[in-house]
mmCIF file of C-alpha atoms and ligand atoms in Angstrom:
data_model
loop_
_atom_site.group_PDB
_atom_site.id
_atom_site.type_symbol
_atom_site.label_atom_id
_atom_site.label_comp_id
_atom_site.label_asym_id
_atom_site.label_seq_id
_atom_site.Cartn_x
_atom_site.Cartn_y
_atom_site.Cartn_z
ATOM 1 C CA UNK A 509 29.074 -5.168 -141.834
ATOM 2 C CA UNK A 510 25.970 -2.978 -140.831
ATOM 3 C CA UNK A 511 26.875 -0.849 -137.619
ATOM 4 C CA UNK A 512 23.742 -2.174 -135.948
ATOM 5 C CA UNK A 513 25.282 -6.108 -137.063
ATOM 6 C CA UNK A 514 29.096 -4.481 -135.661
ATOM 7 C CA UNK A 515 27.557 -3.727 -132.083
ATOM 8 C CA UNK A 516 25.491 -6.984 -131.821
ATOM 9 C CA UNK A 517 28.671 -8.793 -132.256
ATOM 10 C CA UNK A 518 30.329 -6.535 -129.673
ATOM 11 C CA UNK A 519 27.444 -7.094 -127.323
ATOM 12 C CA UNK A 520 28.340 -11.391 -128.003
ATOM 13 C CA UNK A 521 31.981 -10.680 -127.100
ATOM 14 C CA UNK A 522 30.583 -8.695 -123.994
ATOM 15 C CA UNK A 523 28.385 -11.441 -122.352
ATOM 16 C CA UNK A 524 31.028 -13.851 -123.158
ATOM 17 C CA UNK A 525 33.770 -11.903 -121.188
ATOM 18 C CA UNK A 526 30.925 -11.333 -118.288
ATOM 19 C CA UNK A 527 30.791 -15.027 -117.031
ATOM 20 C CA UNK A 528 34.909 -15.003 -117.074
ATOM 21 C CA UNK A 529 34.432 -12.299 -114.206
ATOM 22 C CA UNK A 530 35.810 -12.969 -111.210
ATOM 23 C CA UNK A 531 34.737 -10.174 -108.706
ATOM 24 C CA UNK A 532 32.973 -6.718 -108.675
ATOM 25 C CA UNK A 533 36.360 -4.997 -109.633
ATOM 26 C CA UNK A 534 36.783 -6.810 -112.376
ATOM 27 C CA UNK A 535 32.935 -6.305 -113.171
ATOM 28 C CA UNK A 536 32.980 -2.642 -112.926
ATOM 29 C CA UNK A 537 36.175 -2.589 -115.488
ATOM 30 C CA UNK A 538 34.230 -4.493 -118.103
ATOM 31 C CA UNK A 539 31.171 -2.238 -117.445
ATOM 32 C CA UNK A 540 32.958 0.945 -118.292
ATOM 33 C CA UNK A 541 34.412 -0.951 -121.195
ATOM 34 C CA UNK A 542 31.284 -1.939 -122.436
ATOM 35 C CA UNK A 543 28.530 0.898 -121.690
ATOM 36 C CA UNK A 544 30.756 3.681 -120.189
ATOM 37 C CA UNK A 545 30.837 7.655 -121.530
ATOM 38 C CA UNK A 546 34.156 5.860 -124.422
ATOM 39 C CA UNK A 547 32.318 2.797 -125.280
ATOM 40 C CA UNK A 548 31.342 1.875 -128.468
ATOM 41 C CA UNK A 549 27.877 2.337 -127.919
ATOM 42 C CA UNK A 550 27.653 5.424 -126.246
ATOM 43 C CA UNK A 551 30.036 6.602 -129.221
ATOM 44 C CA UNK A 552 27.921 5.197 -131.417
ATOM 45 C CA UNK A 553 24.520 6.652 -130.293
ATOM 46 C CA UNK A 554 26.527 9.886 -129.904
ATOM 47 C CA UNK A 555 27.310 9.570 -133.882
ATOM 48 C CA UNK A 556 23.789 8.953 -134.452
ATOM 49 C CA UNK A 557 22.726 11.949 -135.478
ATOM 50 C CA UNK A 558 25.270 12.104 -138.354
ATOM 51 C CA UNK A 559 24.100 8.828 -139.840
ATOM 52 C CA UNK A 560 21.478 8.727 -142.891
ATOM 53 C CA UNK A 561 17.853 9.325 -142.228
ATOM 54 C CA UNK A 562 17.062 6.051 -143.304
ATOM 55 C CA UNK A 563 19.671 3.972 -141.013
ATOM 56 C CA UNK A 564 19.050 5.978 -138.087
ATOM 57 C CA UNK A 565 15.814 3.931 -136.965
ATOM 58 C CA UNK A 566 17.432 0.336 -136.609
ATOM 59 C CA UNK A 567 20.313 1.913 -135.856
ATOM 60 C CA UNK A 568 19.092 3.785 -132.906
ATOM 61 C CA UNK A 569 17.091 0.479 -132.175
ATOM 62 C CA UNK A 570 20.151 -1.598 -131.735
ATOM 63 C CA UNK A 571 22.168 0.811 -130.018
ATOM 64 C CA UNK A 572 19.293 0.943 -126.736
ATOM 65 C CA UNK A 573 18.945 -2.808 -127.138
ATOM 66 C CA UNK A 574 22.401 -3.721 -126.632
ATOM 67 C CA UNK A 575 22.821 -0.972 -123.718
ATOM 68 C CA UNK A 576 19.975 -2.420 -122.069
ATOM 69 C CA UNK A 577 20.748 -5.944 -122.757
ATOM 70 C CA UNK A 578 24.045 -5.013 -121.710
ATOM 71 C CA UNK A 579 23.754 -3.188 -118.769
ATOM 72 C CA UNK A 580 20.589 -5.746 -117.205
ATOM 73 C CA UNK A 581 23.403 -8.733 -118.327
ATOM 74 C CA UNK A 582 26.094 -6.571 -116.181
ATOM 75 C CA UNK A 583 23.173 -6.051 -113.229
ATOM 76 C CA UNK A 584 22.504 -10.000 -112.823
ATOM 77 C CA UNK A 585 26.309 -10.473 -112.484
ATOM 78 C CA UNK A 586 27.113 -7.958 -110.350
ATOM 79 C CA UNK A 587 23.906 -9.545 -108.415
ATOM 80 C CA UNK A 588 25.579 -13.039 -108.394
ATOM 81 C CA UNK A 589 28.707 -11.943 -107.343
ATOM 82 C CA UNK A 590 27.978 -9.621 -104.280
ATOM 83 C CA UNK A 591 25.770 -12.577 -103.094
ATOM 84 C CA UNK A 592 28.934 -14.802 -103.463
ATOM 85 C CA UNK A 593 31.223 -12.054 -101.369
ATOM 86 C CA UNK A 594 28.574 -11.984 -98.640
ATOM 87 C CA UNK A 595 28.545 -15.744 -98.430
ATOM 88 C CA UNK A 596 32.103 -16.333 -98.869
ATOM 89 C CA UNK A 597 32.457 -13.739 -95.725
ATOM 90 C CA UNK A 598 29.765 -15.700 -93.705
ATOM 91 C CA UNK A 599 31.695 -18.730 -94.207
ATOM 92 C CA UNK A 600 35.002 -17.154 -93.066
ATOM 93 C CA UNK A 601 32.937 -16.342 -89.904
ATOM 94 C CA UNK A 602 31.394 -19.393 -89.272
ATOM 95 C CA UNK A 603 31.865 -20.795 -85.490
ATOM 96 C CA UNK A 604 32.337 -24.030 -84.916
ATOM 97 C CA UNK A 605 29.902 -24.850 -81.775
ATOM 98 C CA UNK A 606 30.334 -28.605 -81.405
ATOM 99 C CA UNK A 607 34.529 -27.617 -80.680
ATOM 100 C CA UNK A 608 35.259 -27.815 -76.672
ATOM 101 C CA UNK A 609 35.657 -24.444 -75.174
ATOM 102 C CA UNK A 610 38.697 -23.717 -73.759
ATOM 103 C CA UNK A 611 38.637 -23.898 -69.943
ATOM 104 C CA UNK A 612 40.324 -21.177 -67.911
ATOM 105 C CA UNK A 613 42.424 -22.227 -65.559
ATOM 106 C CA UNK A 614 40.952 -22.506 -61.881
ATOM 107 C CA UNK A 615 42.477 -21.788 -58.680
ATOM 108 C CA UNK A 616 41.353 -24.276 -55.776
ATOM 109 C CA UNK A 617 40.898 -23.574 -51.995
ATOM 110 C CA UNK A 618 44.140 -23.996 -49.912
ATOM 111 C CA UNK A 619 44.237 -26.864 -48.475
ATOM 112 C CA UNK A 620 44.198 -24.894 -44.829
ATOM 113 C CA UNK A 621 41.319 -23.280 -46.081
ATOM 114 C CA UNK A 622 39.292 -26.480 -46.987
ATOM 115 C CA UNK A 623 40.327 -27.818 -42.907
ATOM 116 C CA UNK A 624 39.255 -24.415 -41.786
ATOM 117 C CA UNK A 625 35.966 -24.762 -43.108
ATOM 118 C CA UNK A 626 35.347 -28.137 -42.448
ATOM 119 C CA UNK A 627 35.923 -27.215 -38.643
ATOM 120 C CA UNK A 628 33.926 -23.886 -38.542
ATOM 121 C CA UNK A 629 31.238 -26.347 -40.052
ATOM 122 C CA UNK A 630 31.326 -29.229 -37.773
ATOM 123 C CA UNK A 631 30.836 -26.095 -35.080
ATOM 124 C CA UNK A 632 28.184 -23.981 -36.980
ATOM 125 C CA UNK A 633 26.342 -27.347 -37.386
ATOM 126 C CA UNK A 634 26.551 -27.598 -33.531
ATOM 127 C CA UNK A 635 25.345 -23.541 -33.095
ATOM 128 C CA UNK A 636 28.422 -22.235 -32.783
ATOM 129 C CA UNK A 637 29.130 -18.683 -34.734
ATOM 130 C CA UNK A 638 32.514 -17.884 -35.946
ATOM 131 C CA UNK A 639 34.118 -14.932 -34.215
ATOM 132 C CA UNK A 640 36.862 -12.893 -35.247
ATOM 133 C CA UNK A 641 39.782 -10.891 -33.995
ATOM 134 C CA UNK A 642 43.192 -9.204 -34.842
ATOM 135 C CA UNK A 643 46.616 -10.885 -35.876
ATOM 136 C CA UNK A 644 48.306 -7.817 -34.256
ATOM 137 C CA UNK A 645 47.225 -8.070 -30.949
ATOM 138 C CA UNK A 646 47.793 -6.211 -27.422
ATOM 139 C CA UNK A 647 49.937 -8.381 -24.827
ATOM 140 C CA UNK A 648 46.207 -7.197 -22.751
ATOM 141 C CA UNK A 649 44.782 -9.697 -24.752
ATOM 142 C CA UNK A 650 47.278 -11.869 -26.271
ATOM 143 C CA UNK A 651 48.317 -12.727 -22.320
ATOM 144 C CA UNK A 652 47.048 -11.051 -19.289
ATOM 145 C CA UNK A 653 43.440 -11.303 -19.385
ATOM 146 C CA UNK A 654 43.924 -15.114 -20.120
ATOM 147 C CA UNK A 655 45.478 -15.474 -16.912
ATOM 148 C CA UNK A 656 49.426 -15.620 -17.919
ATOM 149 C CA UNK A 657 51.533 -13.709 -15.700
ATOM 150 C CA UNK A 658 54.314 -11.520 -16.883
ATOM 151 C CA UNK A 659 56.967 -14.307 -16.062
ATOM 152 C CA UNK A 660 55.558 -17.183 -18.256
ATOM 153 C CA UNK A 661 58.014 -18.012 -20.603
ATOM 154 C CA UNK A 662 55.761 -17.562 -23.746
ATOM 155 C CA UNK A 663 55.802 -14.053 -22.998
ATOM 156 C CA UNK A 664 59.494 -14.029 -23.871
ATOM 157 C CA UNK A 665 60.615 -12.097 -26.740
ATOM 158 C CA UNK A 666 62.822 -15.262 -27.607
ATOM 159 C CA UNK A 667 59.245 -16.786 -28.210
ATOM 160 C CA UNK A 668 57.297 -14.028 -29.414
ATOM 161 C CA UNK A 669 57.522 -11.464 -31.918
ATOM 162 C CA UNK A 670 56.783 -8.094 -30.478
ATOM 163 C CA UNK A 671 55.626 -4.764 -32.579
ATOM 164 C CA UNK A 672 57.024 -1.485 -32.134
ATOM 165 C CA UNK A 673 54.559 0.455 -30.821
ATOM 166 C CA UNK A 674 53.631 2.842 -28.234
ATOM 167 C CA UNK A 675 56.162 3.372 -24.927
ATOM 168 C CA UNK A 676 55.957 -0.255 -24.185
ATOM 169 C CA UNK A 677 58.110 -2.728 -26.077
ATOM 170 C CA UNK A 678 56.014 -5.680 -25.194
ATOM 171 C CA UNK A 679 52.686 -3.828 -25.219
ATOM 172 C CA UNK A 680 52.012 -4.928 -28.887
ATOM 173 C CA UNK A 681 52.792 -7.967 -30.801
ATOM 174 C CA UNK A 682 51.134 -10.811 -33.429
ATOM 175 C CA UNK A 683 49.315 -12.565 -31.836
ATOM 176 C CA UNK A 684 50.595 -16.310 -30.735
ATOM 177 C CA UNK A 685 47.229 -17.928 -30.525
ATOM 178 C CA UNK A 686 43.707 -17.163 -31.578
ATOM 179 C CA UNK A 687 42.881 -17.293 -27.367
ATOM 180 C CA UNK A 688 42.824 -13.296 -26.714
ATOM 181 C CA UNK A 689 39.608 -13.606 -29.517
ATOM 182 C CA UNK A 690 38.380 -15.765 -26.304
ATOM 183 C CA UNK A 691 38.853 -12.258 -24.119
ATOM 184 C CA UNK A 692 37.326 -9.780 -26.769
ATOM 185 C CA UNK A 693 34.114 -12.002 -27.613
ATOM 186 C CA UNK A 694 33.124 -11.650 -24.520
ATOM 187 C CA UNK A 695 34.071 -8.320 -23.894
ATOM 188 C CA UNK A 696 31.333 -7.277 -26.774
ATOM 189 C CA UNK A 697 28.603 -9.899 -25.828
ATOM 190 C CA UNK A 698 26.838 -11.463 -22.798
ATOM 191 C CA UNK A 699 26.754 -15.126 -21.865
ATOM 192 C CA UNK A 700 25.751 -17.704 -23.181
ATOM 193 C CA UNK A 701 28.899 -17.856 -25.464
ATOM 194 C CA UNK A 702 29.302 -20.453 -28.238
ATOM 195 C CA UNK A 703 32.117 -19.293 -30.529
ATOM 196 C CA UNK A 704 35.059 -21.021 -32.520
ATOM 197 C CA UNK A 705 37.342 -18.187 -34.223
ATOM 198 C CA UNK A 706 39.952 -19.408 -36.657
ATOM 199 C CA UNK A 707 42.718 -17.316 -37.839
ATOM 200 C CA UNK A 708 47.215 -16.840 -38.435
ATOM 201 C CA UNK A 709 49.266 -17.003 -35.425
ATOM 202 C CA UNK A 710 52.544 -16.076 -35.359
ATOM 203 C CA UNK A 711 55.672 -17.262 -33.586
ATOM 204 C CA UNK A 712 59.453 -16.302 -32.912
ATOM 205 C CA UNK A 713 60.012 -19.757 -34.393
ATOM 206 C CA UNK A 714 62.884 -21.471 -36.780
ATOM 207 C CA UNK A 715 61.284 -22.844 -39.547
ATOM 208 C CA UNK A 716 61.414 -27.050 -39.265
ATOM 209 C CA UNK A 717 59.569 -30.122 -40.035
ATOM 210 C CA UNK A 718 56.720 -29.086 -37.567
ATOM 211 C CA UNK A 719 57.584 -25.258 -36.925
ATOM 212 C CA UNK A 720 57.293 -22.066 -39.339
ATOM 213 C CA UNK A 721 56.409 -18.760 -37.806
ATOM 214 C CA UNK A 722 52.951 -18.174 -39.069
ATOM 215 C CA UNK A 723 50.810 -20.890 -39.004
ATOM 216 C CA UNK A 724 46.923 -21.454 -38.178
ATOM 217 C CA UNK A 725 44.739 -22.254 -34.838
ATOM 218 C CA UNK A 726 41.011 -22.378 -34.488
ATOM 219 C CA UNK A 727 40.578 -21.247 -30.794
ATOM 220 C CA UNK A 728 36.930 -22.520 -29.513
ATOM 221 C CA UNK A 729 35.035 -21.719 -26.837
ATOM 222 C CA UNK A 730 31.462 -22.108 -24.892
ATOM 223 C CA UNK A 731 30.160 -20.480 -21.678
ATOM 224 C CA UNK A 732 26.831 -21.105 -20.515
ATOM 225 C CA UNK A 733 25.364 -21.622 -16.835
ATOM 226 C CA UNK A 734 26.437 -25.290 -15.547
ATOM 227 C CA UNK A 735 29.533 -25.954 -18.095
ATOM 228 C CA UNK A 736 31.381 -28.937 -17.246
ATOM 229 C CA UNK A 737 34.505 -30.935 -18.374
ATOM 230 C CA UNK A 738 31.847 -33.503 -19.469
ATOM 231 C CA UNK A 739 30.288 -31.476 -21.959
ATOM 232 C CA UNK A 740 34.174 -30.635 -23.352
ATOM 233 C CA UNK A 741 34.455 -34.110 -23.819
ATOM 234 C CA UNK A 742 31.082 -35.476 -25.676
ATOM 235 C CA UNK A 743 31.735 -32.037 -27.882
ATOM 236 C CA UNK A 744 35.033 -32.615 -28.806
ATOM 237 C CA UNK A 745 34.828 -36.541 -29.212
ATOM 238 C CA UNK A 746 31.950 -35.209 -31.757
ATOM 239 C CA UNK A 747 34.180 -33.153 -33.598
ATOM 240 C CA UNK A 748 36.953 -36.160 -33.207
ATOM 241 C CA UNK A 749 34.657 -38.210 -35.130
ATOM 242 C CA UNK A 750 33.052 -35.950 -37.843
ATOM 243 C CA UNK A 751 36.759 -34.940 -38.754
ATOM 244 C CA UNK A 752 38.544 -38.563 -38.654
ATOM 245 C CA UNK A 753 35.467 -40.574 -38.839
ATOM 246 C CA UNK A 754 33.238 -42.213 -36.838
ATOM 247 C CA UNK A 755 34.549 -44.610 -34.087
ATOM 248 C CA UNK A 756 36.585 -42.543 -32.851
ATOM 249 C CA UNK A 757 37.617 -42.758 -29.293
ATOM 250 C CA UNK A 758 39.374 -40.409 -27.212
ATOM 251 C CA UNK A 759 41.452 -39.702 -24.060
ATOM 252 C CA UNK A 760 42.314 -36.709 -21.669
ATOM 253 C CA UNK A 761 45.739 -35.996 -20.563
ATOM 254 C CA UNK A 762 46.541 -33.831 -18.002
ATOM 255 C CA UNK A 763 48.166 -30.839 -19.028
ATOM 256 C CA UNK A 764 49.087 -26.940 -18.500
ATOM 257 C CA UNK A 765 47.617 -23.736 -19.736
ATOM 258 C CA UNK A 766 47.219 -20.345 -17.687
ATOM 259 C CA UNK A 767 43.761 -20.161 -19.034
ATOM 260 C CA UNK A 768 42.132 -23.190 -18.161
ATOM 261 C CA UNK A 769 41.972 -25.265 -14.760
ATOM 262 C CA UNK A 770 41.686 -28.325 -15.438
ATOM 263 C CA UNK A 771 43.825 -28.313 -18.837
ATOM 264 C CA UNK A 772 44.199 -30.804 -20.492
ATOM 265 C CA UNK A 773 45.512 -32.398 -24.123
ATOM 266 C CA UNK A 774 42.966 -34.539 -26.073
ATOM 267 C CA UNK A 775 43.944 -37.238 -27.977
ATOM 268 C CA UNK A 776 41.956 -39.035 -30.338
ATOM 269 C CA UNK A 777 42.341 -42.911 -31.104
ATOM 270 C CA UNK A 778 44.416 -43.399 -34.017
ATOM 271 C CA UNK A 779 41.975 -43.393 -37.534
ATOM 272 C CA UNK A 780 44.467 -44.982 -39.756
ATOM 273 C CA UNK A 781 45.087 -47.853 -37.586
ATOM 274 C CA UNK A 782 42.509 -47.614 -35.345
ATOM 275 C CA UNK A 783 44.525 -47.624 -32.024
ATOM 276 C CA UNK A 784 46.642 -51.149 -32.953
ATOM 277 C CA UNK A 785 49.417 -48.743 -33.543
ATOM 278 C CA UNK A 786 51.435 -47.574 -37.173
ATOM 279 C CA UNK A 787 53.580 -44.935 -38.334
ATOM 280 C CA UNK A 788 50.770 -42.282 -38.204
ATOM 281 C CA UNK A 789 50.334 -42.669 -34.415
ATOM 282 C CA UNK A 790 53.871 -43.174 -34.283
ATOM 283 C CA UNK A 791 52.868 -46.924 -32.640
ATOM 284 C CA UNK A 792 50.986 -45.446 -29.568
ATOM 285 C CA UNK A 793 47.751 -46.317 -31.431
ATOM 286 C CA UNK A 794 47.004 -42.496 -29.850
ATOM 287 C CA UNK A 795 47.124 -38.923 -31.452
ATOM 288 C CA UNK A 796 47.501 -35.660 -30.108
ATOM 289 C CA UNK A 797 45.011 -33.276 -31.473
ATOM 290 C CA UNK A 798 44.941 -30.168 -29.042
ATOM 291 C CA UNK A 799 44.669 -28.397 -26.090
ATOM 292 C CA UNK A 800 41.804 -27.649 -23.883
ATOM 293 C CA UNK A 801 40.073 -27.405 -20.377
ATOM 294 C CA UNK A 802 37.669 -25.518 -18.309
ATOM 295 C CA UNK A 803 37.762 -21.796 -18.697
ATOM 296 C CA UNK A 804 39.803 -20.477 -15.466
ATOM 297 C CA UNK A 805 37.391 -18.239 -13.264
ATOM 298 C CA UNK A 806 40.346 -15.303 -13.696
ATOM 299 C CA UNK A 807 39.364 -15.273 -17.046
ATOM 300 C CA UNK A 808 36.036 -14.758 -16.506
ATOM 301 C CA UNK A 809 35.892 -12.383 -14.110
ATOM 302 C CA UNK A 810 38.710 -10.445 -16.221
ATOM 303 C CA UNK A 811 35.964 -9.699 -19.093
ATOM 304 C CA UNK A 812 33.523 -9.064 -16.262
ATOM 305 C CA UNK A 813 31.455 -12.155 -15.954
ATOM 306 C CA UNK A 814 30.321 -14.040 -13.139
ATOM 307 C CA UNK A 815 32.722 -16.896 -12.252
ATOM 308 C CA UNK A 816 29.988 -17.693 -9.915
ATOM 309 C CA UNK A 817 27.370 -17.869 -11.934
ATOM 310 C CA UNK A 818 28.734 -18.899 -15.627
ATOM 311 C CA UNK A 819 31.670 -21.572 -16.533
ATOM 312 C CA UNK A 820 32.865 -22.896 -19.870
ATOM 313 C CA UNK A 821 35.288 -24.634 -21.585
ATOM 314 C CA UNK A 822 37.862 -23.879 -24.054
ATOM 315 C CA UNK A 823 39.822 -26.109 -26.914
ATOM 316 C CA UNK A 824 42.926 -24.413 -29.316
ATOM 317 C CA UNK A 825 43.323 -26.995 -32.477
ATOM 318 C CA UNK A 826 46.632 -26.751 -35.213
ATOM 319 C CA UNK A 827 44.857 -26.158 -38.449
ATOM 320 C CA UNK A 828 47.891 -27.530 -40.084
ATOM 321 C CA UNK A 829 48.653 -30.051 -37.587
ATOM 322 C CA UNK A 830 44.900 -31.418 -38.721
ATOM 323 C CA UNK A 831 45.626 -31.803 -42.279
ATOM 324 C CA UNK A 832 49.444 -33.303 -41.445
ATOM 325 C CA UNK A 833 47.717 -35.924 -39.539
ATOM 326 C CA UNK A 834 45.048 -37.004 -41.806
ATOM 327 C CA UNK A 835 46.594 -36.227 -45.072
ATOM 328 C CA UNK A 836 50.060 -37.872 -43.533
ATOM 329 C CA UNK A 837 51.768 -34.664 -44.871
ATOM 330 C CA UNK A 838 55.314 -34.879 -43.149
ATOM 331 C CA UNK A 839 56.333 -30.791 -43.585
ATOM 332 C CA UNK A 840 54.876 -27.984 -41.773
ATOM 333 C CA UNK A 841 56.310 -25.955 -44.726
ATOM 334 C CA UNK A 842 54.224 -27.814 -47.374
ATOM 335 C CA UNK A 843 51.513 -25.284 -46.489
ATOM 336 C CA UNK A 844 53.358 -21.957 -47.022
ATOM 337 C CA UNK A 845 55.861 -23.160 -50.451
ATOM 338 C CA UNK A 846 54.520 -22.040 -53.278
ATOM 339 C CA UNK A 847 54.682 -25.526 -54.911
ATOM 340 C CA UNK A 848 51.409 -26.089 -56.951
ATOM 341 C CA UNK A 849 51.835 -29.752 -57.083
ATOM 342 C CA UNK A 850 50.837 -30.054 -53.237
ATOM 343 C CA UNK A 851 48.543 -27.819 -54.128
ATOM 344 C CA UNK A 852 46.839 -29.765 -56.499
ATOM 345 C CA UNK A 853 46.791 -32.601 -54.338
ATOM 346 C CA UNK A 854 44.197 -31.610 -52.376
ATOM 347 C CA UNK A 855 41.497 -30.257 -55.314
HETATM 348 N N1 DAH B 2267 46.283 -21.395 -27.040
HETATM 349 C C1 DAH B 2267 46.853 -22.718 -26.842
HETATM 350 C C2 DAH B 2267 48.099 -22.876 -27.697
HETATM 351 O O1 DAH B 2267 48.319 -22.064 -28.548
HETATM 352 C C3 DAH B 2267 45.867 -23.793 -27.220
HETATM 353 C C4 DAH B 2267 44.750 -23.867 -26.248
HETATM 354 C C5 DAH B 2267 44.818 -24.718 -25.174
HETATM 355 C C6 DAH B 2267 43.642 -23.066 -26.370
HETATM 356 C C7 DAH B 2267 43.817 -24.814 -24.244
HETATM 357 C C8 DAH B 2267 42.598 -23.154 -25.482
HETATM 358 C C9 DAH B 2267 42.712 -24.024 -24.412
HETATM 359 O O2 DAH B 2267 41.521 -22.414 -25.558
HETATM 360 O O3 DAH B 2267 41.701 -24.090 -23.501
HETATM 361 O O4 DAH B 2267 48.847 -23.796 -27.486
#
């Protein structure tokens, strides 16, 4: 066999082996194998010169057509097979966009929260502004600018936790309702005053069913020339009926608070029965939503205004003690565990 006939037949074996390739490795193996500096044709054109005048020509033919058939054969593969790497790593990347994302987990108002809210709005709606003041308090303002004199048993320390502070052990203390906000509002501004300011209280109590010692108020309060216990009661018979629904009727009982003359406690006819009397209303067909009355003139003329010329009324609400009674949530300390099923109740 001719040399030229030897490296056709080597060039056959060659593009046989080249479809058998499996990846660019493999490719660039075969290609030094084939056309590389030990090949048989590179040896061969290197022996060229040695062969007889008259082979040399098809000799020396054959020899560049099998390189360059060779090496173009060895291009289009290595062409094929890159394109099937860069596809094979687009498919490995491919997304999926008709799978569901995956949700992150979402935290939800506390339920206090969502009452709070819905209060401060039934007021804002009404042109009221929310006011705000400090959960550690001065017994100034906590006590004896709303009228409660030194002796009145709330002052006790049995009833209220005091702060080390200062000289005076019962100078400083959290605050037991969100009335000395009441003092400070209108301290800072002049009458008219239409404020509600909800916030934590604290008291020196033993947690129970209906006691823990932090819990929330929303104090409220309106001054304005002409005030009268008649415009405490068409205000908070509105807010009776935007929080329990409408049909709401309610009732006044006389009651006590150093802050207010008249005081009194408001109760609202029962929404779940709808005063025939059940277990909600505890069969009175009546419930007790909070305390109120007519601002006392000491009160006023502590913070400098004008008994005289300016009178208002005043209203403390239970945020808690809202949501027990609608919800018909029996614990006090449902509010403070941290128990995410009652949480989740109230999405
Ligand atoms: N501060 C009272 C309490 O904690 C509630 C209250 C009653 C507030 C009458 C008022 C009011 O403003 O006029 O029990």
């Amino acid at each position: 066999m001719s040399s030229a006939d030897r490296l056709r037949e080597i060039e056959a074996e060659a593009l046989g082996r080249l479809d058998a390739v499996a990846d660019l490795d493999a490719l660039a193996a075969l290609e030094a194998e084939v056309v590389g500096p030990g090949s048989p044709v590179m040896e061969a054109r290197r022996g060229l010169k040695d062969v007889p005048q008259e082979q040399r020509k098809d000799l020396g033919r054959a020899i560049n057509e099998v390189k360059t058939a060779l090496e173009a054969a060895i291009e289009a593969r290595r062409a094929d097979l890159a394109g099937a790497a860069e596809e094979a790593r687009l498919a490995g990347e491919r997304i999926d966009m008709t799978l569901p994302g995956r949700a992150p987990a979402r935290g939800t108002r506390h339920l206090v929260r969502q009452v709070w809210d819905e209060i401060v709005d039934i007021f804002m709606a009404l042109g009221y502004s929310v006011a705000d003041g400090p959960e550690v308090e001065t017994a100034y303002y906590n006590f004896d600018a709303l009228n409660t004199p030194t002796t009145h048993p709330s002052r006790f320390d049995s009833d209220t936790l005091y702060v080390e502070w200062g000289d005076d052990p019962e100078g400083v203390l959290l605050r037991t309702q969100t009335s000395p906000v009441q003092a400070r509002y209108m301290e800072q501004h002049p009458p008219p005053v239409y404020i509600v300011s909800p916030g934590r209280t604290y008291r020196r109590d033993t947690t129970d069913a209906t006691h823990t010692p932090v819990f929330h108020q929303m104090e409220g309060l309106a001054v304005d020339d002409a005030i009268t216990f008649a415009d405490l009661k068409g205000t908070l018979e509105h807010f009776a009926n935007e929080f329990f629904g409408a049909g709401r009727s309610v009732r006044f009982q006389p009651h006590f608070f150093p802050f207010t003359e008249p005081s009194a406690e408001m109760h609202a006819s029962c929404f779940a029965c709808d005063g025939s009397g059940c277990r909600t209303c505890s069969h009175t067909g009546w419930i007790e939503l909070l305390g109120c009355g007519v601002v006392d003139p000491n009160v006023l003329a502590a913070v400098g205004y004008d008994p005289s010329a300016v009178s208002g009324f005043a209203f403390g609400v239970g945020i808690e003690r809202l949501a027990m009674i609608r919800y018909g949530i029996p614990e006090l300390r449902f509010f403070f565990d941290p128990d995410l099923r009652v949480l989740r109740q109230f999405r």
